[in-house]
Short mmCIF file of C-alpha atoms and ligand atoms in Angstrom, two decimals:
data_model
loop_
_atom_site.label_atom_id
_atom_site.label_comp_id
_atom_site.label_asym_id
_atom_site.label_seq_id
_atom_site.Cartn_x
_atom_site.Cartn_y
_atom_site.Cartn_z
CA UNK R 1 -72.07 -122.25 -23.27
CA UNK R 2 -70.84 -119.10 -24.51
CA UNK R 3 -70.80 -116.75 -21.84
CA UNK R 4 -70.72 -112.93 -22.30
CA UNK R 5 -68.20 -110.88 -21.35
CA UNK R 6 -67.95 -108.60 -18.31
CA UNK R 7 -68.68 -105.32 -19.87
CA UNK R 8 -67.81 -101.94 -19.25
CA UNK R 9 -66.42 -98.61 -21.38
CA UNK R 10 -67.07 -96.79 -24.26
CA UNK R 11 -69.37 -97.53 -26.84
CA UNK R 12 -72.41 -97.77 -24.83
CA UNK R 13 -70.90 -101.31 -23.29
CA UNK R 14 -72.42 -103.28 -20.62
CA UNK R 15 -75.20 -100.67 -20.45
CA UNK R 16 -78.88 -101.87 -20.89
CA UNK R 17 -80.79 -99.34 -23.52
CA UNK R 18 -83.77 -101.13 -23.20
CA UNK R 19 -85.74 -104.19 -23.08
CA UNK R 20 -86.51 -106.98 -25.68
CA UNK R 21 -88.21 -110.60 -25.56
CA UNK R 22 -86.23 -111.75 -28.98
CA UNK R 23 -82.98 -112.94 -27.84
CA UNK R 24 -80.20 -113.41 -25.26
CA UNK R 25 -76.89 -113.33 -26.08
CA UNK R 26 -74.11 -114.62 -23.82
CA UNK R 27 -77.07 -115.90 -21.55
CA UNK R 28 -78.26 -119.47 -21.72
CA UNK R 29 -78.24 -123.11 -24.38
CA UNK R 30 -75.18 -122.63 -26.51
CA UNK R 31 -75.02 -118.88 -26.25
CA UNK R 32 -77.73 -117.30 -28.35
CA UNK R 33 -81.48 -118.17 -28.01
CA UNK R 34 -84.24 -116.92 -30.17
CA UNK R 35 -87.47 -116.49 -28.05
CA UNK R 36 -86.16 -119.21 -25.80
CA UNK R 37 -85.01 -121.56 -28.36
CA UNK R 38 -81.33 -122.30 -28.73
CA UNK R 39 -80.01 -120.88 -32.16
CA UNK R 40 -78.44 -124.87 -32.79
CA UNK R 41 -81.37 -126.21 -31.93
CA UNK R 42 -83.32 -123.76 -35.16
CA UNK R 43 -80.80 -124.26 -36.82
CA UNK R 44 -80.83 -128.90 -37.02
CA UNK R 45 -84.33 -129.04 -37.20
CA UNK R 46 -85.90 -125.42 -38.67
CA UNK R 47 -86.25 -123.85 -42.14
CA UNK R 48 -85.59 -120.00 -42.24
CA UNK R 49 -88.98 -119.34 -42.45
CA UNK R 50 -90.07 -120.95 -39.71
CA UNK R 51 -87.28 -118.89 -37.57
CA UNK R 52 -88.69 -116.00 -39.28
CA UNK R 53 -92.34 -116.41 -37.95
CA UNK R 54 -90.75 -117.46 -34.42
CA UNK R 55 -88.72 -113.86 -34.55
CA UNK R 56 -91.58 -112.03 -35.57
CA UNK R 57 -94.87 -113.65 -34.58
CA UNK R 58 -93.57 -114.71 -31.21
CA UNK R 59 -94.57 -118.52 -31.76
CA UNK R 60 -93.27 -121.63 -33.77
CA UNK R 61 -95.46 -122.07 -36.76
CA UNK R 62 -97.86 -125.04 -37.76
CA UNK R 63 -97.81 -127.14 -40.69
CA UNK R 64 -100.72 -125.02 -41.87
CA UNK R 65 -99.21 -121.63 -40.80
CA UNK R 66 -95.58 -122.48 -42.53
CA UNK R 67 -97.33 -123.55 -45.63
CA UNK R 68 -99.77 -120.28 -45.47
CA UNK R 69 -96.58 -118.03 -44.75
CA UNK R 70 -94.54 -119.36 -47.40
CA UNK R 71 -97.31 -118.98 -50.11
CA UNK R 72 -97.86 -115.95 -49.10
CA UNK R 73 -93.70 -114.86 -49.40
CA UNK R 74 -93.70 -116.59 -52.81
CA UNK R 75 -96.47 -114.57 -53.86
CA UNK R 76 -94.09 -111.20 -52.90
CA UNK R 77 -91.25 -111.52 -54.95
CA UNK R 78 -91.89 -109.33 -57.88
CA UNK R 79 -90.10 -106.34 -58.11
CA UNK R 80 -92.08 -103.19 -58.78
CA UNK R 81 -90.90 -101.46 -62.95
CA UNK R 82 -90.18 -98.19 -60.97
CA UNK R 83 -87.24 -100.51 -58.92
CA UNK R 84 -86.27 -102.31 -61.54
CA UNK R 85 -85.42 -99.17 -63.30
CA UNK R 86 -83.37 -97.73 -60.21
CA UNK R 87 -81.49 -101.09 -60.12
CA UNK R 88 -80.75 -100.46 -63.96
CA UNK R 89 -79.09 -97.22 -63.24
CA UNK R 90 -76.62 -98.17 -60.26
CA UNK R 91 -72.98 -99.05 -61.54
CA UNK R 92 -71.65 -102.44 -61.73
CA UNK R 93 -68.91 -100.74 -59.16
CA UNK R 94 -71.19 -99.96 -56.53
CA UNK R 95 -70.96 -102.11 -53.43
CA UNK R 96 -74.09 -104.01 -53.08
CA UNK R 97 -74.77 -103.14 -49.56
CA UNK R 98 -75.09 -99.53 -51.09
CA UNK R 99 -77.33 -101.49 -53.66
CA UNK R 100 -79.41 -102.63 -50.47
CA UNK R 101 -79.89 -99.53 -49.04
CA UNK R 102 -80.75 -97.78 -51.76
CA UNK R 103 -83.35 -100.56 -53.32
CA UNK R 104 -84.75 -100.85 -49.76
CA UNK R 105 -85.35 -96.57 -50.05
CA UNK R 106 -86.80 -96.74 -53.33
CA UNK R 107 -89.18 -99.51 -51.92
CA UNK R 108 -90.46 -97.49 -49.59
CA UNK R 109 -90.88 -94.55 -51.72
CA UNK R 110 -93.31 -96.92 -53.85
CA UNK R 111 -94.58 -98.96 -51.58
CA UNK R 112 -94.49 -96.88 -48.47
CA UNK R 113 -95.90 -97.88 -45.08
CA UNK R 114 -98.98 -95.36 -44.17
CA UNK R 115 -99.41 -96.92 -40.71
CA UNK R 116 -97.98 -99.16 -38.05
CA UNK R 117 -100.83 -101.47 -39.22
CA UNK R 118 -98.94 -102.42 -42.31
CA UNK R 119 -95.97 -103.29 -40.60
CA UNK R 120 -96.14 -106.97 -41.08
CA UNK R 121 -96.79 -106.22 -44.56
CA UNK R 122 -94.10 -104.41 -45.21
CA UNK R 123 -91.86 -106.58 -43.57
CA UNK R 124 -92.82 -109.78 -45.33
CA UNK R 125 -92.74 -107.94 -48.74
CA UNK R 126 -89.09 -106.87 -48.13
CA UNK R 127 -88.41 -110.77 -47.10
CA UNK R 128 -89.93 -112.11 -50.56
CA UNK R 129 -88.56 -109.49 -52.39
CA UNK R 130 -84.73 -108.90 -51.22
CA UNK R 131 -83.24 -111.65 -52.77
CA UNK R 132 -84.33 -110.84 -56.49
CA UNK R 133 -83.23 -107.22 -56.00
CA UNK R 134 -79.85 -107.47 -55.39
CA UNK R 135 -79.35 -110.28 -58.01
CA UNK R 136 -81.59 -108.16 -60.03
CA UNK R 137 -78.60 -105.69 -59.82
CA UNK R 138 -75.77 -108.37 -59.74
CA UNK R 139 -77.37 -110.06 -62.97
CA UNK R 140 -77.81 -106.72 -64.75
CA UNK R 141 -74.59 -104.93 -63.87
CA UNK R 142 -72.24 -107.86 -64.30
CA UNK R 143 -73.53 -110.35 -66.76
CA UNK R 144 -74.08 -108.01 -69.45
CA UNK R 145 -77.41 -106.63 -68.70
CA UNK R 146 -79.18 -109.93 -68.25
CA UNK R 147 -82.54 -109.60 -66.91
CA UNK R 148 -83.35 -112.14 -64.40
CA UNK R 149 -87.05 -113.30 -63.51
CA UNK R 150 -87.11 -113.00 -59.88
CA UNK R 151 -90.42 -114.91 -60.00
CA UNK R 152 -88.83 -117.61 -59.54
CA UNK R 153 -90.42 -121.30 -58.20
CA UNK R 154 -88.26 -121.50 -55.41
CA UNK R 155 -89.47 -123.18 -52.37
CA UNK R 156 -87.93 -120.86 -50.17
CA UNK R 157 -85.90 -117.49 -49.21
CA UNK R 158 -82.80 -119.86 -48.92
CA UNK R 159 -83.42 -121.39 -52.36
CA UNK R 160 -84.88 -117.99 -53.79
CA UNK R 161 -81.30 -116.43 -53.26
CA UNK R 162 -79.45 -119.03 -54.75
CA UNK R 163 -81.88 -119.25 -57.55
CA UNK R 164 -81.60 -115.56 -58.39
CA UNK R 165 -77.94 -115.14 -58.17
CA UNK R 166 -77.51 -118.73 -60.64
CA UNK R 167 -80.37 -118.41 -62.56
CA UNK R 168 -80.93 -122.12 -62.03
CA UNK R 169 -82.82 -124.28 -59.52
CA UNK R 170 -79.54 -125.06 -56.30
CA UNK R 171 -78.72 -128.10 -55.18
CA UNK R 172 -80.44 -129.95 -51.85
CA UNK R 173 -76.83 -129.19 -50.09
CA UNK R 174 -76.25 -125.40 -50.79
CA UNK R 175 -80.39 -124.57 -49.86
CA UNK R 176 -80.11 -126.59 -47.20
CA UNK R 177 -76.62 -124.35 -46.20
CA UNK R 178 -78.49 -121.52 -46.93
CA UNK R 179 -81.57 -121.89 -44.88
CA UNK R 180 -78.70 -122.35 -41.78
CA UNK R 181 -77.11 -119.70 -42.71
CA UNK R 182 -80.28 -117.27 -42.65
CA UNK R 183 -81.14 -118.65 -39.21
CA UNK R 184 -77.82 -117.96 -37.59
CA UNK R 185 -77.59 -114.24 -38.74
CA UNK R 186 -81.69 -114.01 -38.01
CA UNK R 187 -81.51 -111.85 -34.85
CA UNK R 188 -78.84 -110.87 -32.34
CA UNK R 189 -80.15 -108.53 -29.48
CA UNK R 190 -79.14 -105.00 -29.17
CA UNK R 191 -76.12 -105.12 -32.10
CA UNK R 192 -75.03 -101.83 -33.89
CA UNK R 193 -77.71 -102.33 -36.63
CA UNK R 194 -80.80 -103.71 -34.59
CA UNK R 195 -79.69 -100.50 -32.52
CA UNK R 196 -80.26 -98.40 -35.70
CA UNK R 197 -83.46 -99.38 -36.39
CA UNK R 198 -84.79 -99.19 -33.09
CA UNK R 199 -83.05 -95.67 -32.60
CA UNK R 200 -84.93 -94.65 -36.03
CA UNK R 201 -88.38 -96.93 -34.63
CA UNK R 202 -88.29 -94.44 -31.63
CA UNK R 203 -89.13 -91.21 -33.69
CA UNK R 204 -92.37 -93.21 -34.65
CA UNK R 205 -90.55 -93.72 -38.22
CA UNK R 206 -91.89 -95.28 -40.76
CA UNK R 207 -90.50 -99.70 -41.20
CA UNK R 208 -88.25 -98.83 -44.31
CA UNK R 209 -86.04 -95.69 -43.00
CA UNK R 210 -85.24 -97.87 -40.38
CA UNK R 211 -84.66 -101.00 -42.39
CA UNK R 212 -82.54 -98.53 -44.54
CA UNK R 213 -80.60 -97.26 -41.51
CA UNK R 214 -79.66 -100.56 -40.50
CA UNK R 215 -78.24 -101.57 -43.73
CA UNK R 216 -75.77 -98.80 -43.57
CA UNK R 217 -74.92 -99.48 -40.14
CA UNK R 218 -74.33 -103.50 -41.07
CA UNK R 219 -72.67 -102.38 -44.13
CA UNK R 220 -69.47 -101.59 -42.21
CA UNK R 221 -66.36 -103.91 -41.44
CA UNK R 222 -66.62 -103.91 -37.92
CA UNK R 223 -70.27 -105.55 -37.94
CA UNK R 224 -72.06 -107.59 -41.46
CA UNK R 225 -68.41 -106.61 -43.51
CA UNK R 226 -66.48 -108.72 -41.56
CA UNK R 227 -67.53 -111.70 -43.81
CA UNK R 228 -66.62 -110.47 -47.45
CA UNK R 229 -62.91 -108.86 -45.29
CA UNK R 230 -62.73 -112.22 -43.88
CA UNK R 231 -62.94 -113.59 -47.03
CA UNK R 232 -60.17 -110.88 -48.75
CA UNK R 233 -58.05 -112.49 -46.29
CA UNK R 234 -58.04 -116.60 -46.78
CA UNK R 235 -58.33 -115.99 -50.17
CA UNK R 236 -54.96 -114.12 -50.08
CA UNK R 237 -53.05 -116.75 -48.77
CA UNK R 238 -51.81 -120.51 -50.46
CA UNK R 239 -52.37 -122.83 -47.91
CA UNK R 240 -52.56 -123.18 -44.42
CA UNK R 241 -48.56 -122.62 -43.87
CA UNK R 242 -49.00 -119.57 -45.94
CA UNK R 243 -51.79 -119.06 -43.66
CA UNK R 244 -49.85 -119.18 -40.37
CA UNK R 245 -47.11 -116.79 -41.39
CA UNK R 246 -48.83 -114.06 -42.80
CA UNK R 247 -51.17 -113.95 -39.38
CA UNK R 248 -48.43 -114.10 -37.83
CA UNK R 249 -47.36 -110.90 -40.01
CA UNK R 250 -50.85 -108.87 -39.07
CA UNK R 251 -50.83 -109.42 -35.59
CA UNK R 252 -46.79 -108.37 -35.12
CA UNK R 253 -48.23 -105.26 -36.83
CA UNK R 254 -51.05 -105.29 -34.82
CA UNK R 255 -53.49 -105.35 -37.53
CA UNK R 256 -56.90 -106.53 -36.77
CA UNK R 257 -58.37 -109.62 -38.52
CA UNK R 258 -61.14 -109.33 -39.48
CA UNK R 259 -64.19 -112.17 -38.62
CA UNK R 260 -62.82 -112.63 -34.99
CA UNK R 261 -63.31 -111.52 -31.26
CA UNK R 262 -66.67 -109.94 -30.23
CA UNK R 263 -68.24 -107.38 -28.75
CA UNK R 264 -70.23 -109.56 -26.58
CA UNK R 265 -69.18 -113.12 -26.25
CA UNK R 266 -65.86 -113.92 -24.33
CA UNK R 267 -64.83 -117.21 -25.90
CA UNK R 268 -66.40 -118.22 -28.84
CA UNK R 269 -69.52 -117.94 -31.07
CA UNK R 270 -71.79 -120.18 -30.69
CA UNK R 271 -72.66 -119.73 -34.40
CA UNK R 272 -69.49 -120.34 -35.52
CA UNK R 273 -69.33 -124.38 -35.15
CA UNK R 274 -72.53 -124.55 -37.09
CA UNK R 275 -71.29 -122.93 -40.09
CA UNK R 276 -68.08 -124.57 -39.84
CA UNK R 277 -69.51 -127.96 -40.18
CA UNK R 278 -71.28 -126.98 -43.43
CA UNK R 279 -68.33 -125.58 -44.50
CA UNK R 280 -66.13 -128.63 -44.09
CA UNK R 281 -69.63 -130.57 -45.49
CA UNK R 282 -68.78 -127.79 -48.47
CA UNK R 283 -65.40 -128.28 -48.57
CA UNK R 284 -65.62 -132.24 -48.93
CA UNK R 285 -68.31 -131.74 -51.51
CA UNK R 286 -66.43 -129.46 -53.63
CA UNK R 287 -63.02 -131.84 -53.75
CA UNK R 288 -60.95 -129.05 -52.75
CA UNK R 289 -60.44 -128.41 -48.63
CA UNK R 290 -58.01 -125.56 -49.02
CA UNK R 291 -59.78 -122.91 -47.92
CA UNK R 292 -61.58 -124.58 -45.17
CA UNK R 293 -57.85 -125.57 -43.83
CA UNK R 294 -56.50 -122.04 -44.60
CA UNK R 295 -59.74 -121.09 -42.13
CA UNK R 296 -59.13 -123.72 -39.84
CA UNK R 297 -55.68 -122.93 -39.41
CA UNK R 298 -56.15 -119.05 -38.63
CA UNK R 299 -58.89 -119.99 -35.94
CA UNK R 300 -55.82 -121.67 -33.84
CA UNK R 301 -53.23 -119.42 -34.23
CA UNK R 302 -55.89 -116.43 -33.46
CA UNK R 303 -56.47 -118.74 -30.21
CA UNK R 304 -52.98 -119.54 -29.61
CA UNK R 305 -51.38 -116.20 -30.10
CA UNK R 306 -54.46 -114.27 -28.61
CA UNK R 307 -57.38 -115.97 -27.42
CA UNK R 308 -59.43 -114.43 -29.79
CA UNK R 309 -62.27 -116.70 -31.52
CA UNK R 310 -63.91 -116.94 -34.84
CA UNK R 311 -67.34 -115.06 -34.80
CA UNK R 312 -70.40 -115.56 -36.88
CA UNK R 313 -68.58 -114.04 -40.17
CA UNK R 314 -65.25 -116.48 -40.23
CA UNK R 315 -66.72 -119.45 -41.74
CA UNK R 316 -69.60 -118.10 -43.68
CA UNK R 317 -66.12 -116.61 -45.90
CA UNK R 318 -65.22 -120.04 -46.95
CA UNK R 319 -69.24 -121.49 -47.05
CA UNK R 320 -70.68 -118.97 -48.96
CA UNK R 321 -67.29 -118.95 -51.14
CA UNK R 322 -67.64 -122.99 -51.72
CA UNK R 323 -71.44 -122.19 -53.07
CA UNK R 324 -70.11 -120.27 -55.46
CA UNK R 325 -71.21 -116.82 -54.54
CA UNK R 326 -69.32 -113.80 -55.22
CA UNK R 327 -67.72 -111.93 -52.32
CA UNK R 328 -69.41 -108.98 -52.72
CA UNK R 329 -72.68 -110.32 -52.07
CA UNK R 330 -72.10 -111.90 -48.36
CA UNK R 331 -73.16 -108.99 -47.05
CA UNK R 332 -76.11 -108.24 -48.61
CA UNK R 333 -77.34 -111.83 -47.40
CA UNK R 334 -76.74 -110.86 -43.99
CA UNK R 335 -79.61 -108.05 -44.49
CA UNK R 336 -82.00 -110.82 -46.27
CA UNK R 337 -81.85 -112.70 -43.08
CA UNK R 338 -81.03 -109.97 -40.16
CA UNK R 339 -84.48 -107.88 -41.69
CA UNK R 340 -86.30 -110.18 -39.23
CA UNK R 341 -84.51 -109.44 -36.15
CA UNK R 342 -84.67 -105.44 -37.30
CA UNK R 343 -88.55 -105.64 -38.24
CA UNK R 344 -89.18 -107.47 -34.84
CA UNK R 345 -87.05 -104.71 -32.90
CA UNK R 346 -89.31 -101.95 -34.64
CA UNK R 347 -92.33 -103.77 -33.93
CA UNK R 348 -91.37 -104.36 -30.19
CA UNK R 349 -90.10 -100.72 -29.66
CA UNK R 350 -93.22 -99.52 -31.44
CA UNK R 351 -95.53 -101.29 -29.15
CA UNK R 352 -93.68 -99.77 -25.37
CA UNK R 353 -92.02 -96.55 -27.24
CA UNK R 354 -89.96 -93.46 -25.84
CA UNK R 355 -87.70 -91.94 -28.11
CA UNK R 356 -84.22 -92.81 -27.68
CA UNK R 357 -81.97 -89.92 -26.37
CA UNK R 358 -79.18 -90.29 -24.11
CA UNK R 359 -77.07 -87.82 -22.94
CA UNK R 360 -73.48 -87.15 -23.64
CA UNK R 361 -70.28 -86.34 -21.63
CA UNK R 362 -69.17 -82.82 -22.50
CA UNK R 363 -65.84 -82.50 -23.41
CA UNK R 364 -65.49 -78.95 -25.32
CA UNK R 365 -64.54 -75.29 -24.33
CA UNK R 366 -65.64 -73.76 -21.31
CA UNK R 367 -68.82 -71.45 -21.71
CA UNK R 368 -67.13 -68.46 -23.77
CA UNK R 369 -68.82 -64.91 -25.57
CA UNK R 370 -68.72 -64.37 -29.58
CA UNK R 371 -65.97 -62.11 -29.96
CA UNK R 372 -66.15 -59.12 -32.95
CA UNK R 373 -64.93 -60.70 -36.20
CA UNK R 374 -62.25 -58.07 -36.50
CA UNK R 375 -60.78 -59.46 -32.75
CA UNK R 376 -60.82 -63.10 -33.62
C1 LIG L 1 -71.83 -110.60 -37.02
C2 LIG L 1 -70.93 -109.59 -36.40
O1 LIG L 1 -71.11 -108.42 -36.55
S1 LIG L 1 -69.68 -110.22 -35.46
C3 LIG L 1 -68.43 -108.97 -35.48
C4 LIG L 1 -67.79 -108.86 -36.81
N1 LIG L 1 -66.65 -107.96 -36.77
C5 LIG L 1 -65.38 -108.39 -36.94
O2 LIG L 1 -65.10 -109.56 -37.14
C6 LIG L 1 -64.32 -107.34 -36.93
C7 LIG L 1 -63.09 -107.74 -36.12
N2 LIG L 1 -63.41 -107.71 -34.69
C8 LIG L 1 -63.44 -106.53 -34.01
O3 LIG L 1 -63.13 -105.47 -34.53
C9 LIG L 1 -63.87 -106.56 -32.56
O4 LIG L 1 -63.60 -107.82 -32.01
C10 LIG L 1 -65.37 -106.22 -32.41
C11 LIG L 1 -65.72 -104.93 -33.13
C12 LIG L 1 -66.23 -107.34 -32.96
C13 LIG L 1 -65.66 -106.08 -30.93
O5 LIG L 1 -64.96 -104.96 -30.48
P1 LIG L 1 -64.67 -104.70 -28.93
O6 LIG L 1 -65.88 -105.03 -28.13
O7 LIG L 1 -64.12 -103.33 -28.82
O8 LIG L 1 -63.55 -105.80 -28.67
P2 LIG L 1 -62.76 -106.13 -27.33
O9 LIG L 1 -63.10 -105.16 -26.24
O10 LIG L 1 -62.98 -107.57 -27.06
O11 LIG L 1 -61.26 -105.93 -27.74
C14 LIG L 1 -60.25 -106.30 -26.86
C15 LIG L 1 -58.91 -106.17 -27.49
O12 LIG L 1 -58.77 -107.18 -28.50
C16 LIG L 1 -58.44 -106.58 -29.73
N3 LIG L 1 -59.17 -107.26 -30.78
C17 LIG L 1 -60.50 -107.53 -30.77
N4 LIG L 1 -60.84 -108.12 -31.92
C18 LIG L 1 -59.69 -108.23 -32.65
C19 LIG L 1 -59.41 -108.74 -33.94
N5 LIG L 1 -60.38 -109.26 -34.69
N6 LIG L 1 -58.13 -108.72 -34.38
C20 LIG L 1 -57.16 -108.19 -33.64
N7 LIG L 1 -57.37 -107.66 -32.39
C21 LIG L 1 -58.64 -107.69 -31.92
C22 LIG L 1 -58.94 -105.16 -29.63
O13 LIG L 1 -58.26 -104.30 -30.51
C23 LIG L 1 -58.66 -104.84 -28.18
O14 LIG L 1 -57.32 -104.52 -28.03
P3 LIG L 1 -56.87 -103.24 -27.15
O15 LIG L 1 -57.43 -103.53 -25.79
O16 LIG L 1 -55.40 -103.25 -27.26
O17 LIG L 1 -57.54 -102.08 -27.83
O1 LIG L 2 -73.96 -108.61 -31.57
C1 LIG L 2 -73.09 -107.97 -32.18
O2 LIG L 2 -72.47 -107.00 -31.70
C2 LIG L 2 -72.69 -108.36 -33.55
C3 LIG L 2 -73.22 -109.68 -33.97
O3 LIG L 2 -72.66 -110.72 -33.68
C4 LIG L 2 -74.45 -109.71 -34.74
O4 LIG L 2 -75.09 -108.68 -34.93
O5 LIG L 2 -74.84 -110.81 -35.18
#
């Protein structure tokens, strides 16, 4: 299994901020459990939207309650004119996370949730409709104003995302990829952006200020980032001797690599040998393995040279990379999968809330008096 580290230090580590029923991480199965279910085990035998009822409903669906949830996701996907228009007006150099956070704003500017009621609402319309935004945007900005239809007859949010981005119907392999893919980033615990949105959920906010808040706080290199920097690094070196030397390089300089080590987990991921095998499966299916062997070869010298282990971002680089998606949209991804684990940490802190307010260790000047301007 992998086991959690013993924590202790800055950065709020090894402290418990609360309580939740989603996950464990570092507990028990492989290392990360959804409502008691190993994340391997959802990820062999489950489609996305059937971890995405688990993580919010609290149950495995039915035949009958998949089919009903999925009909009703397909029948969320079009994007409001008023978006569309927003989506029109952001550059083709603005970083789609930003893209994501400001799409998920506007959303709830149009669409806004009036009451806690409506949170499942809200939620399930952001699931449907996330993957045609940002390819909405990617389409428009970078393929000379092309106008996708996000209404797209994609089975799923897995196939809806591929559809979008390609404008054609994926293969069997890359949806299938995709629906793992969207199960292992579904829900982690207490992270930096769950944290966000549960801080924001605690001032009785409303589901997309703190779906927004979380998208900034995944946005950044040391947390969601880490796969598009992971994948700035393989694709800067030749092969896997290249590989081996210039690691070598970063960690004489003691530069940090990105997609490895953990803020949690002590010696590996347990998300990380899923998405390696479909990455290999990827590799093998597109005739050319260098990347994956580039990857492999920088997860053993990270664990010879310092014990450090791939986490959830390494191989998703490569995967994602082999399905032809653009780096800048890994990210982005991440948030069309992790909204589950955020709207189920609103939901939960909504339902047993105190507002989140710790206290802080005061470091500053003694207690002084304003001197006159003319003294200072
Ligand atoms: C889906 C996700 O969000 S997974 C995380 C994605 N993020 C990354 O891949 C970014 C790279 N990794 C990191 O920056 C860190 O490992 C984090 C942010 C994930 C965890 O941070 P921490 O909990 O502070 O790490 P930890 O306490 O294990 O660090 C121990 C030591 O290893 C070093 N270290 C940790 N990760 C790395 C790395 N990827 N490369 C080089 N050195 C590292 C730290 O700098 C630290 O050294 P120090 O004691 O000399 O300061
Ligand atoms: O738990 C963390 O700190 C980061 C992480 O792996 C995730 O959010 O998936």
């Amino acid at each position: 299994m992998a086991a959690a580290k013993e924590l202790s230090g800055a950065g709020l580590r090894g402290q418990v901020a609360g309580k939740t029923a989603l996950s464990t991480v570092g507990k028990s199965g492989s290392g990360l459990t959804y409502r008691g279910y190993d994340v391997k085990d959802l990820a062999d035998n489950c489609q996305f939207e059937e971890v995405a009822y688990l993580i919010l409903k609290g149950n495995l669906p039915t035949q009958a309650e998949l089919d009903a949830y999925k009909t009703k996701l397909k029948g969320l996907r079009k994007l409001p004119q008023a978006l569309k228009e927003v989506l029109e007006r952001i550059p083709a150099s603005a970083h789609p996370m930003d893209v994501m956070r400001t799409g998920c704003s506007m959303l709830g500017n149009l669409e806004t949730e009036e009451s806690f009621d409506q949170q499942q609402d809200a939620t399930d319309r952001m699931l449907a409709l996330f993957p045609g935004m940002i390819n909405y945007w990617y389409n428009f900005s970078h393929n000379n104003g092309k106008r996708i239809n996000e209404e797209t007859d994609a089975d799923s949010i897995a196939e809806q995302f591929l559809w979008t981005l390609h404008d054609e119907k994926p293969s069997e392999l890359h949806t299938q990829v995709m629906h793992a893919s969207l199960i292992l980033y579904a829900e982690h615990e207490f992270n930096a952006s769950t944290f966000t949105a549960r801080v924001c959920a605690s001032t009785l906010s409303d589901m997309h200020s703190c779906v927004t808040g979380a998208i900034g706080s995944l946005r950044g290199p040391l947390h969601g980032g880490a796969n598009e920097a992971a994948m700035e690094l393989i694709e800067g070196m030749k092969d896997a001797e290249d590989a081996e030397q210039k690691l070598m390089g970063m960690l004489e300089r003691k530069e940090k690599i990105m997609g490895f080590g953990h803020a949690i987990y002590r010696e590996s991921d347990p998300r990380n040998a899923i998405i390696k095998l479909w990455s290999e499966k990827l590799a093998g299916e597109s005739g050319n393995t260098n990347l994956y062997d580039i990857s492999v070869r920088c997860e053993a010298v990270m664990w010879r040279e310092k014990k450090l282990f791939c986490n959830a971002d390494f191989f998703h680089a490569s995967a994602y990379n082999y399905m032809g998606i653009p780096t800048k949209l890994f990210t982005p991804i991440f948030v069309c999968s992790r909204l589950t684990g955020w709207a189920a940490h609103v939901m939960e802190q909504r339902a047993d809330n105190r507002i989140i307010r710790p206290s802080a260790e005061y470091t500053g000047e003694e207690f002084r008096t304003v001197p006159a301007i003319s003294d200072r």
